[in-house]
Amino acid sequence: FFFRRAMLLEGRDRQLASATAFGDAQAVEKLLVQGAYADAETEEGDRCLYVAAELGFLEVVRVLVKFGADVEHHNTNQHENTALHVACLNGHTEVAGYLIDSGAVVDALNVDQRTPLHMACLQGRRVLATYLIQRGSNIRAKDSDNQSPKDYLNLHRLPPEAEHNIGQNLISDRQLRYLYEKYDVNGDGYIDRGEVHKMYASWEHYGLILSDAEVDAAITKATGRKDGNVTFPEFSVLLLELTKL
């Protein structure tokens, strides 16, 4: 009986990791109610809260924290970052604020002695950096390279509005895979020309202004083909082409 129960709970933990990666807050809560562990890890060793924070899934973060996920945990697989570090690296201000409100240490240090503010400034995220400073983060903190958050921010010299252009911001492999699968609506393993155009049109609020012909040219340049189909390895190249300033 106890062995079967242990196997059942382990299966729910795997389902929890999967539901987290897809941002399904309802499924996450249901699994937690059924006994899944809020600090369950993915096969890569990342805790669910870390994944949700990295991808910006605020509602999933809320549910995990409600069920006891450790907001101060340092991920041993990723430079010993906390969930707050990766939320700030990827520009998820609401997630960052919720984590801080829930007890996350605003100046937690990773293995490189970087705070979440360092991570925000590494990506030139001035709006988020200002918010973190307002929440008590130390703008003068030095990392292992003797660099302060301000030093990294000065490297960008970007106007604040540039923060909202996705072409300026690096994204993780996990985010890239999530975005790719989101727009592969047919589930056929590649994004076709129509799906690329639909994806680009959804970015209108970022101020992106390529014509249909220019989008087609970007597809051809990224893939080296004229069939209009984009595989996952070609997807990151396509994003760079579509978001050049």
C-alpha atoms as an extended CHARMM CRD file, in Angstrom:
* protein
*
       245  EXT
         1         1  PHE       CA              0.0000000000        0.0000000000        0.0000000000  PROA      1               0.0000000000
         2         2  PHE       CA              2.6820000000        2.4720000000        0.9910000000  PROA      2               0.0000000000
         3         3  PHE       CA              4.7610000000        1.6090000000       -2.0880000000  PROA      3               0.0000000000
         4         4  ARG       CA              1.7680000000        2.1820000000       -4.4010000000  PROA      4               0.0000000000
         5         5  ARG       CA              1.0240000000        5.4800000000       -2.6840000000  PROA      5               0.0000000000
         6         6  ALA       CA              4.6420000000        6.6050000000       -3.0650000000  PROA      6               0.0000000000
         7         7  MET       CA              4.5840000000        5.7400000000       -6.7870000000  PROA      7               0.0000000000
         8         8  LEU       CA              1.2930000000        7.5950000000       -7.2180000000  PROA      8               0.0000000000
         9         9  LEU       CA              2.6600000000       10.7210000000       -5.5660000000  PROA      9               0.0000000000
        10        10  GLU       CA              5.8260000000       10.5410000000       -7.6640000000  PROA      10              0.0000000000
        11        11  GLY       CA              3.6590000000       10.3970000000      -10.7950000000  PROA      11              0.0000000000
        12        12  ARG       CA              1.7510000000       13.4610000000       -9.6450000000  PROA      12              0.0000000000
        13        13  ASP       CA              5.0230000000       15.2980000000       -9.1260000000  PROA      13              0.0000000000
        14        14  ARG       CA              5.9510000000       14.6140000000      -12.7550000000  PROA      14              0.0000000000
        15        15  GLN       CA              2.5180000000       15.8000000000      -13.8700000000  PROA      15              0.0000000000
        16        16  LEU       CA              2.9800000000       18.9140000000      -11.7350000000  PROA      16              0.0000000000
        17        17  ALA       CA              6.2510000000       19.7230000000      -13.4800000000  PROA      17              0.0000000000
        18        18  SER       CA              4.5450000000       19.3070000000      -16.8600000000  PROA      18              0.0000000000
        19        19  ALA       CA              1.5180000000       21.4370000000      -15.9120000000  PROA      19              0.0000000000
        20        20  THR       CA              3.8610000000       24.1220000000      -14.5950000000  PROA      20              0.0000000000
        21        21  ALA       CA              5.8280000000       24.2350000000      -17.8500000000  PROA      21              0.0000000000
        22        22  PHE       CA              2.5780000000       24.7950000000      -19.7740000000  PROA      22              0.0000000000
        23        23  GLY       CA              1.3300000000       27.4760000000      -17.3740000000  PROA      23              0.0000000000
        24        24  ASP       CA             -1.8090000000       25.5430000000      -16.4420000000  PROA      24              0.0000000000
        25        25  ALA       CA             -2.5920000000       26.9960000000      -13.0100000000  PROA      25              0.0000000000
        26        26  GLN       CA             -5.8110000000       24.9940000000      -12.6060000000  PROA      26              0.0000000000
        27        27  ALA       CA             -4.0520000000       21.6920000000      -13.2430000000  PROA      27              0.0000000000
        28        28  VAL       CA             -1.2280000000       22.7150000000      -10.9200000000  PROA      28              0.0000000000
        29        29  GLU       CA             -3.6520000000       23.4520000000       -8.0980000000  PROA      29              0.0000000000
        30        30  LYS       CA             -5.5800000000       20.2260000000       -8.6620000000  PROA      30              0.0000000000
        31        31  LEU       CA             -2.3940000000       18.1640000000       -8.4830000000  PROA      31              0.0000000000
        32        32  LEU       CA             -1.2540000000       19.9420000000       -5.3410000000  PROA      32              0.0000000000
        33        33  VAL       CA             -4.6050000000       19.2730000000       -3.6880000000  PROA      33              0.0000000000
        34        34  GLN       CA             -4.1460000000       15.6030000000       -4.6120000000  PROA      34              0.0000000000
        35        35  GLY       CA             -0.8120000000       15.5150000000       -2.8290000000  PROA      35              0.0000000000
        36        36  ALA       CA              1.8190000000       16.5690000000       -5.3430000000  PROA      36              0.0000000000
        37        37  TYR       CA              4.9010000000       18.1990000000       -3.7980000000  PROA      37              0.0000000000
        38        38  ALA       CA              5.0220000000       21.9810000000       -4.3200000000  PROA      38              0.0000000000
        39        39  ASP       CA              8.8170000000       21.8580000000       -4.5930000000  PROA      39              0.0000000000
        40        40  ALA       CA              8.8470000000       19.0040000000       -7.1060000000  PROA      40              0.0000000000
        41        41  GLU       CA             11.6120000000       19.1430000000       -9.7040000000  PROA      41              0.0000000000
        42        42  THR       CA             11.7160000000       18.6790000000      -13.4540000000  PROA      42              0.0000000000
        43        43  GLU       CA             13.9230000000       16.0120000000      -15.0270000000  PROA      43              0.0000000000
        44        44  GLU       CA             16.5630000000       18.7340000000      -15.3730000000  PROA      44              0.0000000000
        45        45  GLY       CA             16.5000000000       19.3500000000      -11.6240000000  PROA      45              0.0000000000
        46        46  ASP       CA             14.6630000000       22.6900000000      -11.7240000000  PROA      46              0.0000000000
        47        47  ARG       CA             11.9670000000       23.2290000000       -9.1160000000  PROA      47              0.0000000000
        48        48  CYS       CA              8.4900000000       24.0640000000      -10.3680000000  PROA      48              0.0000000000
        49        49  LEU       CA              8.5530000000       27.5430000000       -8.8330000000  PROA      49              0.0000000000
        50        50  TYR       CA             11.8030000000       28.2840000000      -10.6720000000  PROA      50              0.0000000000
        51        51  VAL       CA             10.2600000000       27.2070000000      -13.9870000000  PROA      51              0.0000000000
        52        52  ALA       CA              7.0660000000       29.2170000000      -13.4360000000  PROA      52              0.0000000000
        53        53  ALA       CA              9.0590000000       32.3230000000      -12.4910000000  PROA      53              0.0000000000
        54        54  GLU       CA             11.3580000000       31.9440000000      -15.4950000000  PROA      54              0.0000000000
        55        55  LEU       CA              8.4060000000       31.6970000000      -17.8850000000  PROA      55              0.0000000000
        56        56  GLY       CA              6.4080000000       34.4640000000      -16.1940000000  PROA      56              0.0000000000
        57        57  PHE       CA              3.4170000000       32.3490000000      -15.1740000000  PROA      57              0.0000000000
        58        58  LEU       CA              2.1540000000       34.5260000000      -12.3260000000  PROA      58              0.0000000000
        59        59  GLU       CA             -0.9330000000       32.4470000000      -11.5000000000  PROA      59              0.0000000000
        60        60  VAL       CA              1.1340000000       29.2710000000      -11.3380000000  PROA      60              0.0000000000
        61        61  VAL       CA              3.6060000000       31.0430000000       -9.0620000000  PROA      61              0.0000000000
        62        62  ARG       CA              0.7220000000       32.1260000000       -6.8040000000  PROA      62              0.0000000000
        63        63  VAL       CA             -0.6130000000       28.5780000000       -6.5290000000  PROA      63              0.0000000000
        64        64  LEU       CA              2.7840000000       27.0280000000       -5.8430000000  PROA      64              0.0000000000
        65        65  VAL       CA              3.5680000000       29.5730000000       -3.1380000000  PROA      65              0.0000000000
        66        66  LYS       CA              0.1310000000       29.0540000000       -1.5910000000  PROA      66              0.0000000000
        67        67  PHE       CA              0.9290000000       25.3560000000       -1.2680000000  PROA      67              0.0000000000
        68        68  GLY       CA              4.2870000000       25.9980000000        0.3610000000  PROA      68              0.0000000000
        69        69  ALA       CA              6.8750000000       26.2560000000       -2.4110000000  PROA      69              0.0000000000
        70        70  ASP       CA             10.1660000000       27.6350000000       -1.0630000000  PROA      70              0.0000000000
        71        71  VAL       CA             10.6200000000       31.1470000000       -2.4700000000  PROA      71              0.0000000000
        72        72  GLU       CA             14.2000000000       31.3690000000       -1.1610000000  PROA      72              0.0000000000
        73        73  HSD       CA             15.5230000000       28.1490000000       -2.7160000000  PROA      73              0.0000000000
        74        74  HSD       CA             18.7160000000       28.4230000000       -4.7940000000  PROA      74              0.0000000000
        75        75  ASN       CA             18.5980000000       26.2490000000       -7.9070000000  PROA      75              0.0000000000
        76        76  THR       CA             21.6970000000       24.0570000000       -7.9410000000  PROA      76              0.0000000000
        77        77  ASN       CA             21.5650000000       23.5850000000      -11.7280000000  PROA      77              0.0000000000
        78        78  GLN       CA             21.4850000000       27.2180000000      -12.8300000000  PROA      78              0.0000000000
        79        79  HSD       CA             24.2340000000       29.3130000000      -11.2530000000  PROA      79              0.0000000000
        80        80  GLU       CA             22.4450000000       28.8600000000       -7.9190000000  PROA      80              0.0000000000
        81        81  ASN       CA             19.7960000000       31.3630000000       -8.9780000000  PROA      81              0.0000000000
        82        82  THR       CA             16.5840000000       31.7920000000       -7.0360000000  PROA      82              0.0000000000
        83        83  ALA       CA             13.1650000000       32.0760000000       -8.6540000000  PROA      83              0.0000000000
        84        84  LEU       CA             13.4730000000       35.8410000000       -8.1650000000  PROA      84              0.0000000000
        85        85  HSD       CA             16.7610000000       35.8940000000      -10.0970000000  PROA      85              0.0000000000
        86        86  VAL       CA             15.2250000000       34.2940000000      -13.1930000000  PROA      86              0.0000000000
        87        87  ALA       CA             12.0310000000       36.3360000000      -12.9590000000  PROA      87              0.0000000000
        88        88  CYS       CA             14.1610000000       39.4850000000      -13.0500000000  PROA      88              0.0000000000
        89        89  LEU       CA             16.4710000000       38.1750000000      -15.7700000000  PROA      89              0.0000000000
        90        90  ASN       CA             13.4450000000       37.6220000000      -17.9930000000  PROA      90              0.0000000000
        91        91  GLY       CA             11.6340000000       40.8410000000      -17.1290000000  PROA      91              0.0000000000
        92        92  HSD       CA              8.6420000000       39.4520000000      -15.2440000000  PROA      92              0.0000000000
        93        93  THR       CA              7.9440000000       42.3930000000      -12.9450000000  PROA      93              0.0000000000
        94        94  GLU       CA              4.6430000000       41.1110000000      -11.5330000000  PROA      94              0.0000000000
        95        95  VAL       CA              6.1690000000       37.7520000000      -10.7120000000  PROA      95              0.0000000000
        96        96  ALA       CA              9.1460000000       39.4560000000       -9.0790000000  PROA      96              0.0000000000
        97        97  GLY       CA              6.8660000000       41.6260000000       -6.9740000000  PROA      97              0.0000000000
        98        98  TYR       CA              4.7800000000       38.6790000000       -5.8520000000  PROA      98              0.0000000000
        99        99  LEU       CA              7.8680000000       36.6760000000       -4.8920000000  PROA      99              0.0000000000
       100       100  ILE       CA              9.2210000000       39.5770000000       -2.8420000000  PROA      100             0.0000000000
       101       101  ASP       CA              5.8340000000       40.0190000000       -1.1700000000  PROA      101             0.0000000000
       102       102  SER       CA              5.9400000000       36.2940000000       -0.3700000000  PROA      102             0.0000000000
       103       103  GLY       CA              9.2920000000       36.4910000000        1.3800000000  PROA      103             0.0000000000
       104       104  ALA       CA             11.9040000000       36.1690000000       -1.3600000000  PROA      104             0.0000000000
       105       105  VAL       CA             15.1760000000       37.8860000000       -0.4360000000  PROA      105             0.0000000000
       106       106  VAL       CA             15.4690000000       40.9070000000       -2.7070000000  PROA      106             0.0000000000
       107       107  ASP       CA             19.2820000000       40.8530000000       -2.6450000000  PROA      107             0.0000000000
       108       108  ALA       CA             19.8010000000       37.0780000000       -2.6930000000  PROA      108             0.0000000000
       109       109  LEU       CA             23.1880000000       36.1340000000       -4.1740000000  PROA      109             0.0000000000
       110       110  ASN       CA             23.8200000000       33.4800000000       -6.8070000000  PROA      110             0.0000000000
       111       111  VAL       CA             27.1260000000       31.6780000000       -7.3800000000  PROA      111             0.0000000000
       112       112  ASP       CA             28.4170000000       34.7380000000       -9.2790000000  PROA      112             0.0000000000
       113       113  GLN       CA             27.5230000000       36.9670000000       -6.3230000000  PROA      113             0.0000000000
       114       114  ARG       CA             24.8180000000       38.6070000000       -8.4200000000  PROA      114             0.0000000000
       115       115  THR       CA             21.5380000000       39.8470000000       -7.0300000000  PROA      115             0.0000000000
       116       116  PRO       CA             18.2140000000       39.8420000000       -8.8820000000  PROA      116             0.0000000000
       117       117  LEU       CA             18.9210000000       43.5270000000       -9.5940000000  PROA      117             0.0000000000
       118       118  HSD       CA             22.1350000000       42.5170000000      -11.3660000000  PROA      118             0.0000000000
       119       119  MET       CA             20.0850000000       40.1310000000      -13.5060000000  PROA      119             0.0000000000
       120       120  ALA       CA             17.5820000000       42.8110000000      -14.4900000000  PROA      120             0.0000000000
       121       121  CYS       CA             20.3580000000       45.2510000000      -15.3480000000  PROA      121             0.0000000000
       122       122  LEU       CA             22.2330000000       42.6510000000      -17.3980000000  PROA      122             0.0000000000
       123       123  GLN       CA             19.2740000000       42.7870000000      -19.7860000000  PROA      123             0.0000000000
       124       124  GLY       CA             18.8730000000       46.5660000000      -19.6530000000  PROA      124             0.0000000000
       125       125  ARG       CA             15.5370000000       46.3740000000      -17.8500000000  PROA      125             0.0000000000
       126       126  ARG       CA             15.3930000000       49.8680000000      -16.3860000000  PROA      126             0.0000000000
       127       127  VAL       CA             11.7460000000       49.7790000000      -15.3390000000  PROA      127             0.0000000000
       128       128  LEU       CA             12.2140000000       46.5460000000      -13.3990000000  PROA      128             0.0000000000
       129       129  ALA       CA             15.5180000000       47.7830000000      -11.9630000000  PROA      129             0.0000000000
       130       130  THR       CA             13.8000000000       50.9000000000      -10.6430000000  PROA      130             0.0000000000
       131       131  TYR       CA             11.1230000000       48.7460000000       -9.0430000000  PROA      131             0.0000000000
       132       132  LEU       CA             13.7050000000       46.5200000000       -7.3390000000  PROA      132             0.0000000000
       133       133  ILE       CA             15.5420000000       49.5400000000       -5.9630000000  PROA      133             0.0000000000
       134       134  GLN       CA             12.2450000000       50.8140000000       -4.5860000000  PROA      134             0.0000000000
       135       135  ARG       CA             11.8440000000       47.4280000000       -2.8740000000  PROA      135             0.0000000000
       136       136  GLY       CA             15.2180000000       47.8450000000       -1.1880000000  PROA      136             0.0000000000
       137       137  SER       CA             17.7580000000       46.3190000000       -3.5660000000  PROA      137             0.0000000000
       138       138  ASN       CA             21.3190000000       47.6390000000       -3.3410000000  PROA      138             0.0000000000
       139       139  ILE       CA             22.3870000000       49.4190000000       -6.5400000000  PROA      139             0.0000000000
       140       140  ARG       CA             26.0320000000       49.3710000000       -5.3530000000  PROA      140             0.0000000000
       141       141  ALA       CA             26.3080000000       45.6070000000       -4.7280000000  PROA      141             0.0000000000
       142       142  LYS       CA             29.3670000000       44.1250000000       -6.4740000000  PROA      142             0.0000000000
       143       143  ASP       CA             29.4140000000       40.7250000000       -8.1410000000  PROA      143             0.0000000000
       144       144  SER       CA             32.4020000000       38.3810000000       -8.5580000000  PROA      144             0.0000000000
       145       145  ASP       CA             33.5140000000       40.4710000000      -11.5540000000  PROA      145             0.0000000000
       146       146  ASN       CA             33.4530000000       43.5840000000       -9.3460000000  PROA      146             0.0000000000
       147       147  GLN       CA             30.5080000000       44.9630000000      -11.3190000000  PROA      147             0.0000000000
       148       148  SER       CA             27.5090000000       46.7180000000       -9.8010000000  PROA      148             0.0000000000
       149       149  PRO       CA             23.9980000000       46.6080000000      -11.2720000000  PROA      149             0.0000000000
       150       150  LYS       CA             24.5110000000       50.1800000000      -12.4470000000  PROA      150             0.0000000000
       151       151  ASP       CA             27.6720000000       49.1530000000      -14.3200000000  PROA      151             0.0000000000
       152       152  TYR       CA             25.6910000000       46.6050000000      -16.3300000000  PROA      152             0.0000000000
       153       153  LEU       CA             22.8200000000       48.9900000000      -16.9540000000  PROA      153             0.0000000000
       154       154  ASN       CA             25.2110000000       51.6050000000      -18.3320000000  PROA      154             0.0000000000
       155       155  LEU       CA             26.4540000000       49.0990000000      -20.9190000000  PROA      155             0.0000000000
       156       156  HSD       CA             23.0720000000       49.1250000000      -22.6230000000  PROA      156             0.0000000000
       157       157  ARG       CA             22.4420000000       52.8750000000      -22.8470000000  PROA      157             0.0000000000
       158       158  LEU       CA             18.9310000000       52.0870000000      -24.0320000000  PROA      158             0.0000000000
       159       159  PRO       CA             15.9040000000       54.3490000000      -23.7090000000  PROA      159             0.0000000000
       160       160  PRO       CA             13.3330000000       52.9220000000      -21.2610000000  PROA      160             0.0000000000
       161       161  GLU       CA             10.8920000000       52.0640000000      -24.0470000000  PROA      161             0.0000000000
       162       162  ALA       CA             13.4410000000       49.7420000000      -25.6520000000  PROA      162             0.0000000000
       163       163  GLU       CA             12.8640000000       47.3870000000      -22.7450000000  PROA      163             0.0000000000
       164       164  HSD       CA              9.5300000000       46.4930000000      -24.3200000000  PROA      164             0.0000000000
       165       165  ASN       CA             11.0560000000       45.3940000000      -27.6230000000  PROA      165             0.0000000000
       166       166  ILE       CA             11.5040000000       41.6490000000      -27.4410000000  PROA      166             0.0000000000
       167       167  GLY       CA             14.3880000000       41.8270000000      -29.8730000000  PROA      167             0.0000000000
       168       168  GLN       CA             16.5370000000       43.4310000000      -27.1770000000  PROA      168             0.0000000000
       169       169  ASN       CA             16.0940000000       40.6480000000      -24.6500000000  PROA      169             0.0000000000
       170       170  LEU       CA             17.6360000000       37.1870000000      -24.5510000000  PROA      170             0.0000000000
       171       171  ILE       CA             15.3210000000       34.3190000000      -23.7250000000  PROA      171             0.0000000000
       172       172  SER       CA             16.1010000000       30.9190000000      -22.2840000000  PROA      172             0.0000000000
       173       173  ASP       CA             15.9860000000       27.6270000000      -24.1740000000  PROA      173             0.0000000000
       174       174  ARG       CA             12.8970000000       26.7110000000      -22.1730000000  PROA      174             0.0000000000
       175       175  GLN       CA             11.1370000000       29.9300000000      -23.1770000000  PROA      175             0.0000000000
       176       176  LEU       CA             12.1530000000       29.3960000000      -26.7850000000  PROA      176             0.0000000000
       177       177  ARG       CA             10.6810000000       25.8930000000      -26.7760000000  PROA      177             0.0000000000
       178       178  TYR       CA              7.4780000000       27.1380000000      -25.1110000000  PROA      178             0.0000000000
       179       179  LEU       CA              7.0690000000       29.9190000000      -27.6820000000  PROA      179             0.0000000000
       180       180  TYR       CA              7.7450000000       27.5360000000      -30.5620000000  PROA      180             0.0000000000
       181       181  GLU       CA              5.1970000000       24.9740000000      -29.3990000000  PROA      181             0.0000000000
       182       182  LYS       CA              2.6580000000       27.7240000000      -28.7540000000  PROA      182             0.0000000000
       183       183  TYR       CA              2.7120000000       28.7900000000      -32.3990000000  PROA      183             0.0000000000
       184       184  ASP       CA              3.0290000000       25.3010000000      -33.8710000000  PROA      184             0.0000000000
       185       185  VAL       CA             -0.7550000000       25.1290000000      -33.6900000000  PROA      185             0.0000000000
       186       186  ASN       CA             -0.9710000000       22.1680000000      -36.0620000000  PROA      186             0.0000000000
       187       187  GLY       CA              1.4260000000       20.1550000000      -33.9340000000  PROA      187             0.0000000000
       188       188  ASP       CA              3.2890000000       19.0260000000      -37.0480000000  PROA      188             0.0000000000
       189       189  GLY       CA              6.7860000000       19.7790000000      -35.7600000000  PROA      189             0.0000000000
       190       190  TYR       CA              7.3610000000       23.0030000000      -37.6480000000  PROA      190             0.0000000000
       191       191  ILE       CA              5.8650000000       26.4810000000      -37.9030000000  PROA      191             0.0000000000
       192       192  ASP       CA              4.5450000000       27.2630000000      -41.3630000000  PROA      192             0.0000000000
       193       193  ARG       CA              4.4450000000       30.6420000000      -43.0750000000  PROA      193             0.0000000000
       194       194  GLY       CA              0.9040000000       31.4190000000      -41.9350000000  PROA      194             0.0000000000
       195       195  GLU       CA              1.7370000000       30.6230000000      -38.3200000000  PROA      195             0.0000000000
       196       196  VAL       CA              4.7880000000       32.8970000000      -38.4680000000  PROA      196             0.0000000000
       197       197  HSD       CA              2.6690000000       35.7640000000      -39.7990000000  PROA      197             0.0000000000
       198       198  LYS       CA              0.0840000000       35.1750000000      -37.0740000000  PROA      198             0.0000000000
       199       199  MET       CA              2.8380000000       35.1730000000      -34.4400000000  PROA      199             0.0000000000
       200       200  TYR       CA              4.3280000000       38.4060000000      -35.7700000000  PROA      200             0.0000000000
       201       201  ALA       CA              0.9180000000       40.1120000000      -35.9030000000  PROA      201             0.0000000000
       202       202  SER       CA              0.4150000000       39.2910000000      -32.2160000000  PROA      202             0.0000000000
       203       203  TRP       CA              3.4920000000       41.4050000000      -31.4250000000  PROA      203             0.0000000000
       204       204  GLU       CA              1.8930000000       44.6030000000      -32.7500000000  PROA      204             0.0000000000
       205       205  HSD       CA              1.9440000000       46.2410000000      -29.3000000000  PROA      205             0.0000000000
       206       206  TYR       CA              5.7610000000       45.9570000000      -29.2920000000  PROA      206             0.0000000000
       207       207  GLY       CA              5.9080000000       48.4410000000      -32.1490000000  PROA      207             0.0000000000
       208       208  LEU       CA              7.1970000000       45.9700000000      -34.7440000000  PROA      208             0.0000000000
       209       209  ILE       CA              6.4870000000       47.1850000000      -38.2460000000  PROA      209             0.0000000000
       210       210  LEU       CA              7.7220000000       44.7170000000      -40.8730000000  PROA      210             0.0000000000
       211       211  SER       CA              5.5360000000       44.2500000000      -43.9400000000  PROA      211             0.0000000000
       212       212  ASP       CA              4.2800000000       40.8070000000      -44.9670000000  PROA      212             0.0000000000
       213       213  ALA       CA              6.9500000000       40.6980000000      -47.6650000000  PROA      213             0.0000000000
       214       214  GLU       CA              9.6510000000       41.5380000000      -45.1290000000  PROA      214             0.0000000000
       215       215  VAL       CA              8.4180000000       38.7910000000      -42.8070000000  PROA      215             0.0000000000
       216       216  ASP       CA              8.5710000000       36.3390000000      -45.7220000000  PROA      216             0.0000000000
       217       217  ALA       CA             12.1220000000       37.4990000000      -46.4740000000  PROA      217             0.0000000000
       218       218  ALA       CA             13.0860000000       36.9520000000      -42.8260000000  PROA      218             0.0000000000
       219       219  ILE       CA             11.7240000000       33.3900000000      -42.9850000000  PROA      219             0.0000000000
       220       220  THR       CA             13.7400000000       32.6470000000      -46.1170000000  PROA      220             0.0000000000
       221       221  LYS       CA             16.9020000000       34.1400000000      -44.6280000000  PROA      221             0.0000000000
       222       222  ALA       CA             16.5290000000       32.1910000000      -41.3700000000  PROA      222             0.0000000000
       223       223  THR       CA             15.8460000000       28.8450000000      -43.0520000000  PROA      223             0.0000000000
       224       224  GLY       CA             17.7100000000       29.1000000000      -46.3490000000  PROA      224             0.0000000000
       225       225  ARG       CA             14.5970000000       27.7030000000      -48.0480000000  PROA      225             0.0000000000
       226       226  LYS       CA             11.4970000000       29.0650000000      -49.7550000000  PROA      226             0.0000000000
       227       227  ASP       CA              8.9420000000       26.5730000000      -48.4500000000  PROA      227             0.0000000000
       228       228  GLY       CA              8.0650000000       28.8610000000      -45.5170000000  PROA      228             0.0000000000
       229       229  ASN       CA              8.4540000000       26.1480000000      -42.8780000000  PROA      229             0.0000000000
       230       230  VAL       CA             10.5520000000       26.8850000000      -39.7760000000  PROA      230             0.0000000000
       231       231  THR       CA             12.0490000000       24.0880000000      -37.6820000000  PROA      231             0.0000000000
       232       232  PHE       CA             12.9320000000       24.5450000000      -34.0190000000  PROA      232             0.0000000000
       233       233  PRO       CA             16.7070000000       24.9640000000      -34.6310000000  PROA      233             0.0000000000
       234       234  GLU       CA             15.8730000000       27.7440000000      -37.1260000000  PROA      234             0.0000000000
       235       235  PHE       CA             13.3910000000       29.4580000000      -34.8210000000  PROA      235             0.0000000000
       236       236  SER       CA             15.8900000000       31.4520000000      -32.7500000000  PROA      236             0.0000000000
       237       237  VAL       CA             17.5030000000       32.7620000000      -35.9560000000  PROA      237             0.0000000000
       238       238  LEU       CA             14.0770000000       33.7900000000      -37.2220000000  PROA      238             0.0000000000
       239       239  LEU       CA             13.3270000000       35.6880000000      -34.0090000000  PROA      239             0.0000000000
       240       240  LEU       CA             16.5280000000       37.6790000000      -34.3990000000  PROA      240             0.0000000000
       241       241  GLU       CA             15.6120000000       38.5210000000      -37.9970000000  PROA      241             0.0000000000
       242       242  LEU       CA             12.0820000000       39.5810000000      -37.0500000000  PROA      242             0.0000000000
       243       243  THR       CA             13.1290000000       41.7910000000      -34.1400000000  PROA      243             0.0000000000
       244       244  LYS       CA             16.1420000000       43.6360000000      -35.4700000000  PROA      244             0.0000000000
       245       245  LEU       CA             15.9310000000       47.3490000000      -34.7300000000  PROA      245             0.0000000000
